[in-house]
């Protein structure tokens, strides 16, 4: 089949003063074009590491990562990334932050501005277009980062806990937004979350990771149809999937704690 | 080689003998009456035009920098004090005319220091600027007492710093020149003069106008014309010292009273006499005695024949052209 | 504790940035907070002059001029126009040398911070020449550049360049890697990252460099004007020192100090305008 | 793109910090990555000397010494012991002046960055004197400090102090306010915040300041040794320039440049040790 | 009654280039000694602002904040704070970060080290005691910040989304930990969260805030007994409370979106 992202026998080790840290150990994963993968796992199990490898921001210690059939050698605008730490440019306003990527696509000023404003509105920051990052609350910064990644309309979206700092309602809205555009434009998405509900609601497949060394411990197919609705969340099928994912994460975490 | 004087400039204003205008870069010390004191009158009296020189005047604060500038081809002619004569004497430039005979170099000592004559200098801490006439007067004083530089503790300082150090009670003895010596006298009135130029009649501290070796060969005509200007100014300044001081002060911003003081201790020789001295060898002798002091202070290894670095022909031509 | 708070307020205002505590109720708005600093400036000025005067009187010698003597020398310099002419000559040299120095240092610092080859080729020389006294270079400068204006400006340029290139270099090395990554995933190439990320992110360092360069440029003006300058404050001080005209030396020092101070304030204003986004004390 | 990556690796190794991409498979461990830089250093050195030699030959001027002349002068200086003596005298002065200057600048910069009163009282003078040429201060220094070693060291001290205090000050102003807040809620007072938060957080700036100060200290050695120095590299160069002995001037320049370079590398090592925690390129 | 924290008619405005931002408008709240307050509300409604005012890190534009009867003029070690952005000292290891506050209490070295290690173990970072912050994952950083705040054992704990970056199981463990020590030592706690479940599970009272300008829109008492158990989460009473809180946040958020 048509693999958009192939992770092939990838390990990522860090040499630290305390010894070797095996962030990822011999991990393989195929993500197909148009798939929506969610990554779950206990804190520190290597989710961000995996995402950064796909983004081309890290180099594997061994193995290789392919995107669209080509070995990843660096980041590119084909893969949009939402960082766990927002990474907004502090000297630019919210609007300018969103425009940053558009400017690189040589979009005309009015068009660019309009599009950026559109995405800010989408994440509920329309009024704060001219605010600097330091004037935004935590959740607002996160939403600004989301708008920035969406705006460039990358064919693959790599998201590291993008909705972590959002309140429940905003979060649900953002989930629905995301699914909507993903469906329309058949993007590929890799999404890290700690929210099991969210993991199931969004994904075609949930990838469960376990720590030390970071490995994929389970891959759970989510056979629910799109568009996903709020009712689905209440379905027994959903509950069952949620429980499976929870156990997946839980199980290894318990082991870890032991 | 420099481009020669062959510029097709406009005819000079000099009515009787219209000559082609030549260009010349002239350096001078603008804090010295012997430097700016030649340039300012030449400007005021319109002598550059009169003798057909398209002159570029470049002020310096000391002699050695002018020699450097000459070697870098930046100036053709410049003025250096007696203390820097070792540079042309070592072949770095050519003397084209003697300037003043300095009377302002002294070795001074604090009243309570017990130093009253050169012999007392032994073992003293002596402030002296390196490479100038201060060093020379000190050498002569020591020599006269049968001592050498090694018998004193040399404290090397910039000329103005000598005054700071002396007045600030850091040194008891200073070998220095006018007008800084006057500053010391003013601030510490009971200072004793241990030695001065008149104590050594056999050695005259001759300042000089020098030209770069290239200019002497390639721009001889222009240098010769500069000497015409110089000869005229030289006679003028002997007669009209006050006027020259005033012009110089205006031109350089240097205080008039200090320039006047410098003029007082500079003995100028009329141009005719310079010519005569040049011809009868007196000039050579004077420079040779100066070289001996340089050998004494370690500036030079041996005395060179003055005729190798003093050009008397150009001055003679200049005098001839004027008459 | 209270001092930190007060400080934070002051900074938040003067920086144009709004640190926490910016709107403390007891403070009386902008003017109320700036006043004490003005008073401190006046106090320190008066104190400084008083100490100088006292020192001069106690020292009781020609070398330590009193304020009235200096004022007199100032008036003299103004009335005959020489002071302004000298000042203008130096200001021109310093400005040209400084601007050129900084203009070359910023890209050079970037190249060094970014590309291995640039670092390998340039860094040794920068480090080497940074420590070389300008005074010692003068003979060589005369040999290669002559005695004209270019030679003088070059000396100032060199001082400005060498003192600011390091700060820029360091600034580039200190840019937060996540910001660079953020730009890269948005499709930015090296050039764009330079201009749009590295420059703004390292502005605080660049400004330190620029301000140090300004100081260095002025501090080198005397050395540069040893190269056959007809006019200039350094030249003026040089000749004054030949005659031990200490009031005029002090006039020169004051002029240079003041001009440097004013230019530094202008840089500071620019910095505040450009780095107002910072979330700092 | 590739260049940035390569750069990041290099930095991550030489910094002791592990930037992303540190363990790129194709690189052959530490030695493999450092080698090219060494080669670049050699290349640039050879290139520099070649340019100098060519310039000297083409200039065809007694004042532009060629490398062999300089080497000869070096050998001469070594064999009669004068070069080592002069070097040692200068190194002592520079080290003392530099260490004192930095030791005073760091607390002064902190005070200025932290307390309004300190800023009000100190900043104008610092800004003022930063621009004043050391050369112009020498007569005054002699009056107040005499002509002994203290006077020379003071001139160097001043240069080092004035060029590093600004960077420290700026560093203090740039400390992330959340870190200060974090310390305060843990019960830290001003003193602790100084030592435990502000100093480590502003280390990158402090090191820029320190390195600039080192450059300034060396660059001022000639000026300082105008004050009645019997020995010293600056002194040696001064007399050499009196004799127009340009090879010896170049020897002095090379010695100062090399010593400065070596001391700068030592600072850099220290910096890397102390700021390895940084998450930077 | 014995009010530990009194917020009295507090407003906090920011003057920005875009005009006045009313972060909080005339808010009053009394938190009693030993209470556990959770603060919920949509992103940007002023929760962090409120917490920072209590911590003494911000000054109110008008009104006043009292802690233990005294007007707050600055932060102090009596009020421990966990920041939304972690705020770890990047030059210190995890252990040294935790020790920082203890050192200020002039605790002896061995005792200090032991205590710090204890709290690191508590948050599951025992193995990473000697890691620098840059070597920690997002969730690990957050846990380190939690350990740091716990270690000084402040009488009041002010926490800004402390569990936001944690996986579900770790989160539940941390919740139970927190309640345990809080009960034992009768501390006062103010806790910001986006997780409605968490808000109810922890609190004696849930304070619901609404944005623009930031106001308290509702205060919901949680009459469940302590210790709270996992079974309670499944009780109808809990579900009812959760629904109330959700509606409280939801309602205003809806309004806001309109
Ligand atoms: N630069 C680094 N140096 C050393 N170890 C590192 C580094 N970066 C990450 N690690 C280690 O790699 C492991 C995985 O980190 P990663 O950030 O991928 O975790 P994560 O799954 O994203 O966790 P979280 O959910 O907490 O964000 C962790 O144990 C971490 O300590
Ligand atoms: N320094 C500032 N300058 C201007 N406006 C600010 C500043 N800090 C906060 N604000 C504004 O105050 C409001 C409240 O911010 P606050 O951080 O308290 O929100 P919050 O409730 O914590 O949100 P979140 O859940 O997203 O963290 C926001 O609208 C924000 O834009
Ligand atoms: Mg992560
Ligand atoms: Mg918040």
PDB file of C-alpha atoms in Angstrom, chain E residues 20-244:
ATOM      1  CA  UNK E  20      -6.960  47.812  27.732  1.00  0.00           C
ATOM      2  CA  UNK E  21      -7.195  44.069  28.444  1.00  0.00           C
ATOM      3  CA  UNK E  22      -9.436  43.334  31.414  1.00  0.00           C
ATOM      4  CA  UNK E  23      -7.872  40.150  32.634  1.00  0.00           C
ATOM      5  CA  UNK E  24      -9.888  40.205  35.879  1.00  0.00           C
ATOM      6  CA  UNK E  25     -12.755  42.515  36.786  1.00  0.00           C
ATOM      7  CA  UNK E  26     -13.843  43.049  40.360  1.00  0.00           C
ATOM      8  CA  UNK E  27     -13.346  39.490  41.557  1.00  0.00           C
ATOM      9  CA  UNK E  28     -13.863  38.472  45.173  1.00  0.00           C
ATOM     10  CA  UNK E  29     -13.174  35.062  46.694  1.00  0.00           C
ATOM     11  CA  UNK E  30     -12.548  33.710  50.165  1.00  0.00           C
ATOM     12  CA  UNK E  31     -10.532  30.511  50.483  1.00  0.00           C
ATOM     13  CA  UNK E  32     -10.552  29.009  53.903  1.00  0.00           C
ATOM     14  CA  UNK E  33      -7.665  27.418  55.711  1.00  0.00           C
ATOM     15  CA  UNK E  34      -7.460  23.802  54.623  1.00  0.00           C
ATOM     16  CA  UNK E  35      -9.737  24.201  51.628  1.00  0.00           C
ATOM     17  CA  UNK E  36      -9.055  22.695  48.220  1.00  0.00           C
ATOM     18  CA  UNK E  37     -10.260  25.037  45.525  1.00  0.00           C
ATOM     19  CA  UNK E  38     -10.151  24.156  41.862  1.00  0.00           C
ATOM     20  CA  UNK E  39     -10.358  26.915  39.259  1.00  0.00           C
ATOM     21  CA  UNK E  40     -11.921  26.095  35.935  1.00  0.00           C
ATOM     22  CA  UNK E  41     -12.904  28.169  32.955  1.00  0.00           C
ATOM     23  CA  UNK E  42     -12.236  28.611  29.258  1.00  0.00           C
ATOM     24  CA  UNK E  43      -8.784  29.395  27.984  1.00  0.00           C
ATOM     25  CA  UNK E  44      -7.821  33.018  28.616  1.00  0.00           C
ATOM     26  CA  UNK E  45     -10.443  33.726  31.275  1.00  0.00           C
ATOM     27  CA  UNK E  46      -7.930  34.863  33.885  1.00  0.00           C
ATOM     28  CA  UNK E  47      -7.179  31.730  35.898  1.00  0.00           C
ATOM     29  CA  UNK E  48      -3.419  32.117  35.785  1.00  0.00           C
ATOM     30  CA  UNK E  49      -3.801  35.799  36.510  1.00  0.00           C
ATOM     31  CA  UNK E  50      -5.789  35.016  39.629  1.00  0.00           C
ATOM     32  CA  UNK E  51      -3.242  32.492  40.816  1.00  0.00           C
ATOM     33  CA  UNK E  52      -0.349  34.864  40.229  1.00  0.00           C
ATOM     34  CA  UNK E  53      -2.127  37.538  42.225  1.00  0.00           C
ATOM     35  CA  UNK E  54      -2.434  35.145  45.146  1.00  0.00           C
ATOM     36  CA  UNK E  55       1.202  34.187  44.761  1.00  0.00           C
ATOM     37  CA  UNK E  56       2.192  37.832  44.925  1.00  0.00           C
ATOM     38  CA  UNK E  57       3.768  37.711  41.476  1.00  0.00           C
ATOM     39  CA  UNK E  58       1.310  40.232  40.095  1.00  0.00           C
ATOM     40  CA  UNK E  59      -0.086  43.369  41.695  1.00  0.00           C
ATOM     41  CA  UNK E  60      -3.807  44.018  41.303  1.00  0.00           C
ATOM     42  CA  UNK E  61      -4.842  47.110  39.383  1.00  0.00           C
ATOM     43  CA  UNK E  62      -7.420  47.670  42.090  1.00  0.00           C
ATOM     44  CA  UNK E  63      -8.656  45.765  45.117  1.00  0.00           C
ATOM     45  CA  UNK E  64      -6.457  43.679  47.349  1.00  0.00           C
ATOM     46  CA  UNK E  65      -5.366  40.115  48.031  1.00  0.00           C
ATOM     47  CA  UNK E  66      -4.826  38.987  51.616  1.00  0.00           C
ATOM     48  CA  UNK E  67      -3.109  35.794  52.678  1.00  0.00           C
ATOM     49  CA  UNK E  68      -3.424  34.791  56.300  1.00  0.00           C
ATOM     50  CA  UNK E  69      -4.865  38.229  57.064  1.00  0.00           C
ATOM     51  CA  UNK E  70      -1.985  40.199  55.577  1.00  0.00           C
ATOM     52  CA  UNK E  71      -2.012  42.087  52.310  1.00  0.00           C
ATOM     53  CA  UNK E  72       0.173  40.283  49.779  1.00  0.00           C
ATOM     54  CA  UNK E  73       3.152  42.387  48.742  1.00  0.00           C
ATOM     55  CA  UNK E  74       5.256  39.682  47.175  1.00  0.00           C
ATOM     56  CA  UNK E  75       5.814  35.968  46.916  1.00  0.00           C
ATOM     57  CA  UNK E  76       6.981  33.896  49.836  1.00  0.00           C
ATOM     58  CA  UNK E  77       7.833  30.304  50.651  1.00  0.00           C
ATOM     59  CA  UNK E  78       4.541  29.984  52.578  1.00  0.00           C
ATOM     60  CA  UNK E  79       2.845  29.788  49.170  1.00  0.00           C
ATOM     61  CA  UNK E  80       4.264  27.146  46.884  1.00  0.00           C
ATOM     62  CA  UNK E  81       3.588  27.712  43.193  1.00  0.00           C
ATOM     63  CA  UNK E  82       3.608  25.316  40.259  1.00  0.00           C
ATOM     64  CA  UNK E  83       3.816  27.374  37.092  1.00  0.00           C
ATOM     65  CA  UNK E  84       1.993  26.637  33.880  1.00  0.00           C
ATOM     66  CA  UNK E  85       5.353  26.758  32.099  1.00  0.00           C
ATOM     67  CA  UNK E  86       7.280  24.588  34.629  1.00  0.00           C
ATOM     68  CA  UNK E  87      10.007  27.240  35.162  1.00  0.00           C
ATOM     69  CA  UNK E  88      12.738  24.744  36.012  1.00  0.00           C
ATOM     70  CA  UNK E  89      16.249  26.136  36.383  1.00  0.00           C
ATOM     71  CA  UNK E  90      17.867  24.813  33.224  1.00  0.00           C
ATOM     72  CA  UNK E  91      21.366  24.758  34.724  1.00  0.00           C
ATOM     73  CA  UNK E  92      20.406  22.492  37.617  1.00  0.00           C
ATOM     74  CA  UNK E  93      19.665  18.779  37.508  1.00  0.00           C
ATOM     75  CA  UNK E  94      16.231  17.515  38.489  1.00  0.00           C
ATOM     76  CA  UNK E  95      17.515  16.777  41.986  1.00  0.00           C
ATOM     77  CA  UNK E  96      19.168  20.169  42.350  1.00  0.00           C
ATOM     78  CA  UNK E  97      15.979  21.838  41.194  1.00  0.00           C
ATOM     79  CA  UNK E  98      14.066  20.110  43.945  1.00  0.00           C
ATOM     80  CA  UNK E  99      16.785  20.898  46.452  1.00  0.00           C
ATOM     81  CA  UNK E 100      16.722  24.582  45.575  1.00  0.00           C
ATOM     82  CA  UNK E 101      13.954  25.499  47.996  1.00  0.00           C
ATOM     83  CA  UNK E 102      15.273  23.192  50.706  1.00  0.00           C
ATOM     84  CA  UNK E 103      18.661  24.791  50.556  1.00  0.00           C
ATOM     85  CA  UNK E 104      17.009  28.104  51.302  1.00  0.00           C
ATOM     86  CA  UNK E 105      15.592  26.579  54.455  1.00  0.00           C
ATOM     87  CA  UNK E 106      19.144  25.776  55.539  1.00  0.00           C
ATOM     88  CA  UNK E 107      18.441  22.092  55.603  1.00  0.00           C
ATOM     89  CA  UNK E 108      21.470  19.882  56.060  1.00  0.00           C
ATOM     90  CA  UNK E 109      22.906  18.334  52.938  1.00  0.00           C
ATOM     91  CA  UNK E 110      22.118  14.691  53.553  1.00  0.00           C
ATOM     92  CA  UNK E 111      18.641  15.428  54.815  1.00  0.00           C
ATOM     93  CA  UNK E 112      18.017  17.745  51.908  1.00  0.00           C
ATOM     94  CA  UNK E 113      19.203  15.239  49.364  1.00  0.00           C
ATOM     95  CA  UNK E 114      17.123  12.510  50.900  1.00  0.00           C
ATOM     96  CA  UNK E 115      13.985  14.605  50.957  1.00  0.00           C
ATOM     97  CA  UNK E 116      14.493  15.774  47.387  1.00  0.00           C
ATOM     98  CA  UNK E 117      15.038  12.226  46.218  1.00  0.00           C
ATOM     99  CA  UNK E 118      11.890  11.211  48.076  1.00  0.00           C
ATOM    100  CA  UNK E 119       9.783  13.727  46.186  1.00  0.00           C
ATOM    101  CA  UNK E 120      11.371  12.797  42.877  1.00  0.00           C
ATOM    102  CA  UNK E 121      10.508   9.189  43.574  1.00  0.00           C
ATOM    103  CA  UNK E 122       6.999  10.271  44.426  1.00  0.00           C
ATOM    104  CA  UNK E 123       6.518  11.805  40.984  1.00  0.00           C
ATOM    105  CA  UNK E 124       8.256   8.861  39.306  1.00  0.00           C
ATOM    106  CA  UNK E 125      11.461  10.678  38.409  1.00  0.00           C
ATOM    107  CA  UNK E 126      13.734   8.850  40.815  1.00  0.00           C
ATOM    108  CA  UNK E 127      15.885   7.528  38.007  1.00  0.00           C
ATOM    109  CA  UNK E 128      16.246  10.937  36.436  1.00  0.00           C
ATOM    110  CA  UNK E 129      17.585  12.725  39.500  1.00  0.00           C
ATOM    111  CA  UNK E 130      20.738  13.714  37.702  1.00  0.00           C
ATOM    112  CA  UNK E 131      19.236  14.658  34.375  1.00  0.00           C
ATOM    113  CA  UNK E 132      19.200  18.261  33.208  1.00  0.00           C
ATOM    114  CA  UNK E 133      15.818  19.760  32.277  1.00  0.00           C
ATOM    115  CA  UNK E 134      16.713  19.689  28.587  1.00  0.00           C
ATOM    116  CA  UNK E 135      17.062  15.900  28.881  1.00  0.00           C
ATOM    117  CA  UNK E 136      13.552  15.466  30.235  1.00  0.00           C
ATOM    118  CA  UNK E 137      10.358  15.005  28.266  1.00  0.00           C
ATOM    119  CA  UNK E 138       7.518  17.508  28.669  1.00  0.00           C
ATOM    120  CA  UNK E 139       5.674  15.467  31.255  1.00  0.00           C
ATOM    121  CA  UNK E 140       8.872  14.748  33.158  1.00  0.00           C
ATOM    122  CA  UNK E 141       9.626  18.465  33.407  1.00  0.00           C
ATOM    123  CA  UNK E 142       6.184  19.058  34.776  1.00  0.00           C
ATOM    124  CA  UNK E 143       6.595  16.343  37.376  1.00  0.00           C
ATOM    125  CA  UNK E 144       9.944  17.768  38.391  1.00  0.00           C
ATOM    126  CA  UNK E 145       8.290  21.153  38.953  1.00  0.00           C
ATOM    127  CA  UNK E 146       5.661  19.431  41.072  1.00  0.00           C
ATOM    128  CA  UNK E 147       8.296  17.730  43.191  1.00  0.00           C
ATOM    129  CA  UNK E 148      10.057  21.051  43.660  1.00  0.00           C
ATOM    130  CA  UNK E 149       6.932  22.741  44.919  1.00  0.00           C
ATOM    131  CA  UNK E 150       5.928  19.850  47.173  1.00  0.00           C
ATOM    132  CA  UNK E 151       9.380  19.531  48.725  1.00  0.00           C
ATOM    133  CA  UNK E 152       9.296  22.886  50.527  1.00  0.00           C
ATOM    134  CA  UNK E 153       5.988  21.830  52.125  1.00  0.00           C
ATOM    135  CA  UNK E 154       4.304  25.212  51.892  1.00  0.00           C
ATOM    136  CA  UNK E 155       1.140  25.816  53.886  1.00  0.00           C
ATOM    137  CA  UNK E 156      -0.584  26.934  50.696  1.00  0.00           C
ATOM    138  CA  UNK E 157      -0.103  25.321  47.299  1.00  0.00           C
ATOM    139  CA  UNK E 158      -0.984  27.300  44.179  1.00  0.00           C
ATOM    140  CA  UNK E 159      -0.965  25.059  41.114  1.00  0.00           C
ATOM    141  CA  UNK E 160      -1.439  26.097  37.481  1.00  0.00           C
ATOM    142  CA  UNK E 161      -2.492  23.046  35.430  1.00  0.00           C
ATOM    143  CA  UNK E 162       0.083  20.902  37.162  1.00  0.00           C
ATOM    144  CA  UNK E 163      -1.049  17.626  35.630  1.00  0.00           C
ATOM    145  CA  UNK E 164      -1.759  18.935  32.133  1.00  0.00           C
ATOM    146  CA  UNK E 165       1.079  17.100  30.413  1.00  0.00           C
ATOM    147  CA  UNK E 166       0.659  13.786  32.202  1.00  0.00           C
ATOM    148  CA  UNK E 167      -0.812  10.567  30.902  1.00  0.00           C
ATOM    149  CA  UNK E 168      -4.034   9.347  32.439  1.00  0.00           C
ATOM    150  CA  UNK E 169      -2.600   6.862  34.899  1.00  0.00           C
ATOM    151  CA  UNK E 170       0.215   9.041  36.142  1.00  0.00           C
ATOM    152  CA  UNK E 171      -2.340  11.758  36.480  1.00  0.00           C
ATOM    153  CA  UNK E 172      -4.645   9.685  38.638  1.00  0.00           C
ATOM    154  CA  UNK E 173      -1.726   8.622  40.798  1.00  0.00           C
ATOM    155  CA  UNK E 174      -0.653  12.214  41.201  1.00  0.00           C
ATOM    156  CA  UNK E 175      -4.173  13.250  42.128  1.00  0.00           C
ATOM    157  CA  UNK E 176      -4.306  10.651  44.849  1.00  0.00           C
ATOM    158  CA  UNK E 177      -0.883  11.598  46.152  1.00  0.00           C
ATOM    159  CA  UNK E 178      -1.846  15.196  46.287  1.00  0.00           C
ATOM    160  CA  UNK E 179      -5.059  14.596  48.154  1.00  0.00           C
ATOM    161  CA  UNK E 180      -3.272  12.346  50.596  1.00  0.00           C
ATOM    162  CA  UNK E 181      -0.669  14.874  51.702  1.00  0.00           C
ATOM    163  CA  UNK E 182      -3.205  17.689  51.580  1.00  0.00           C
ATOM    164  CA  UNK E 183      -5.447  15.797  53.980  1.00  0.00           C
ATOM    165  CA  UNK E 184      -2.648  14.775  56.294  1.00  0.00           C
ATOM    166  CA  UNK E 185      -1.208  18.231  56.592  1.00  0.00           C
ATOM    167  CA  UNK E 186      -4.374  20.285  56.135  1.00  0.00           C
ATOM    168  CA  UNK E 187      -2.831  22.576  53.591  1.00  0.00           C
ATOM    169  CA  UNK E 188      -4.738  25.089  51.551  1.00  0.00           C
ATOM    170  CA  UNK E 189      -4.758  24.409  47.844  1.00  0.00           C
ATOM    171  CA  UNK E 190      -5.754  26.357  44.739  1.00  0.00           C
ATOM    172  CA  UNK E 191      -5.585  24.249  41.630  1.00  0.00           C
ATOM    173  CA  UNK E 192      -6.224  25.234  38.017  1.00  0.00           C
ATOM    174  CA  UNK E 193      -7.345  22.518  35.637  1.00  0.00           C
ATOM    175  CA  UNK E 194      -9.116  22.001  32.333  1.00  0.00           C
ATOM    176  CA  UNK E 195     -10.166  18.522  33.305  1.00  0.00           C
ATOM    177  CA  UNK E 196     -13.665  18.725  34.735  1.00  0.00           C
ATOM    178  CA  UNK E 197     -13.344  15.285  36.249  1.00  0.00           C
ATOM    179  CA  UNK E 198     -10.179  16.312  38.012  1.00  0.00           C
ATOM    180  CA  UNK E 199     -11.739  19.557  39.190  1.00  0.00           C
ATOM    181  CA  UNK E 200     -14.545  17.727  40.932  1.00  0.00           C
ATOM    182  CA  UNK E 201     -12.448  14.859  42.221  1.00  0.00           C
ATOM    183  CA  UNK E 202     -10.009  17.124  44.056  1.00  0.00           C
ATOM    184  CA  UNK E 203     -12.043  20.069  45.240  1.00  0.00           C
ATOM    185  CA  UNK E 204     -14.004  21.092  48.243  1.00  0.00           C
ATOM    186  CA  UNK E 205     -15.283  23.861  45.978  1.00  0.00           C
ATOM    187  CA  UNK E 206     -15.016  24.338  42.232  1.00  0.00           C
ATOM    188  CA  UNK E 207     -14.740  27.977  41.130  1.00  0.00           C
ATOM    189  CA  UNK E 208     -15.954  28.519  37.591  1.00  0.00           C
ATOM    190  CA  UNK E 209     -14.664  31.570  35.776  1.00  0.00           C
ATOM    191  CA  UNK E 210     -15.893  33.317  32.650  1.00  0.00           C
ATOM    192  CA  UNK E 211     -13.873  35.465  30.305  1.00  0.00           C
ATOM    193  CA  UNK E 212     -13.696  39.015  29.015  1.00  0.00           C
ATOM    194  CA  UNK E 213     -13.649  40.480  31.518  1.00  0.00           C
ATOM    195  CA  UNK E 214     -12.523  37.663  33.794  1.00  0.00           C
ATOM    196  CA  UNK E 215     -15.136  37.058  36.473  1.00  0.00           C
ATOM    197  CA  UNK E 216     -16.221  34.300  38.816  1.00  0.00           C
ATOM    198  CA  UNK E 217     -19.461  33.046  37.324  1.00  0.00           C
ATOM    199  CA  UNK E 218     -20.283  30.236  39.698  1.00  0.00           C
ATOM    200  CA  UNK E 219     -18.982  28.456  42.787  1.00  0.00           C
ATOM    201  CA  UNK E 220     -19.928  24.810  43.104  1.00  0.00           C
ATOM    202  CA  UNK E 221     -19.633  23.031  46.460  1.00  0.00           C
ATOM    203  CA  UNK E 222     -18.441  19.435  46.283  1.00  0.00           C
ATOM    204  CA  UNK E 223     -20.014  17.692  49.246  1.00  0.00           C
ATOM    205  CA  UNK E 224     -18.124  14.425  48.747  1.00  0.00           C
ATOM    206  CA  UNK E 225     -16.180  13.107  51.710  1.00  0.00           C
ATOM    207  CA  UNK E 226     -12.446  12.601  51.802  1.00  0.00           C
ATOM    208  CA  UNK E 227     -10.596  10.418  51.169  1.00  0.00           C
ATOM    209  CA  UNK E 228     -11.947  10.382  47.663  1.00  0.00           C
ATOM    210  CA  UNK E 229     -11.818   7.027  45.965  1.00  0.00           C
ATOM    211  CA  UNK E 230     -11.898   5.768  42.410  1.00  0.00           C
ATOM    212  CA  UNK E 231     -15.382   4.384  43.096  1.00  0.00           C
ATOM    213  CA  UNK E 232     -16.635   7.876  43.858  1.00  0.00           C
ATOM    214  CA  UNK E 233     -15.728   8.881  40.311  1.00  0.00           C
ATOM    215  CA  UNK E 234     -18.297   6.402  39.123  1.00  0.00           C
ATOM    216  CA  UNK E 235     -21.035   7.579  41.511  1.00  0.00           C
ATOM    217  CA  UNK E 236     -24.102   9.369  40.143  1.00  0.00           C
ATOM    218  CA  UNK E 237     -23.446  12.244  42.542  1.00  0.00           C
ATOM    219  CA  UNK E 238     -20.026  12.727  40.968  1.00  0.00           C
ATOM    220  CA  UNK E 239     -21.532  12.567  37.504  1.00  0.00           C
ATOM    221  CA  UNK E 240     -24.061  15.213  38.484  1.00  0.00           C
ATOM    222  CA  UNK E 241     -21.372  17.519  39.826  1.00  0.00           C
ATOM    223  CA  UNK E 242     -19.257  16.964  36.763  1.00  0.00           C
ATOM    224  CA  UNK E 243     -22.169  17.876  34.571  1.00  0.00           C
ATOM    225  CA  UNK E 244     -22.783  21.047  36.587  1.00  0.00           C
TER     226      UNK E 244
END
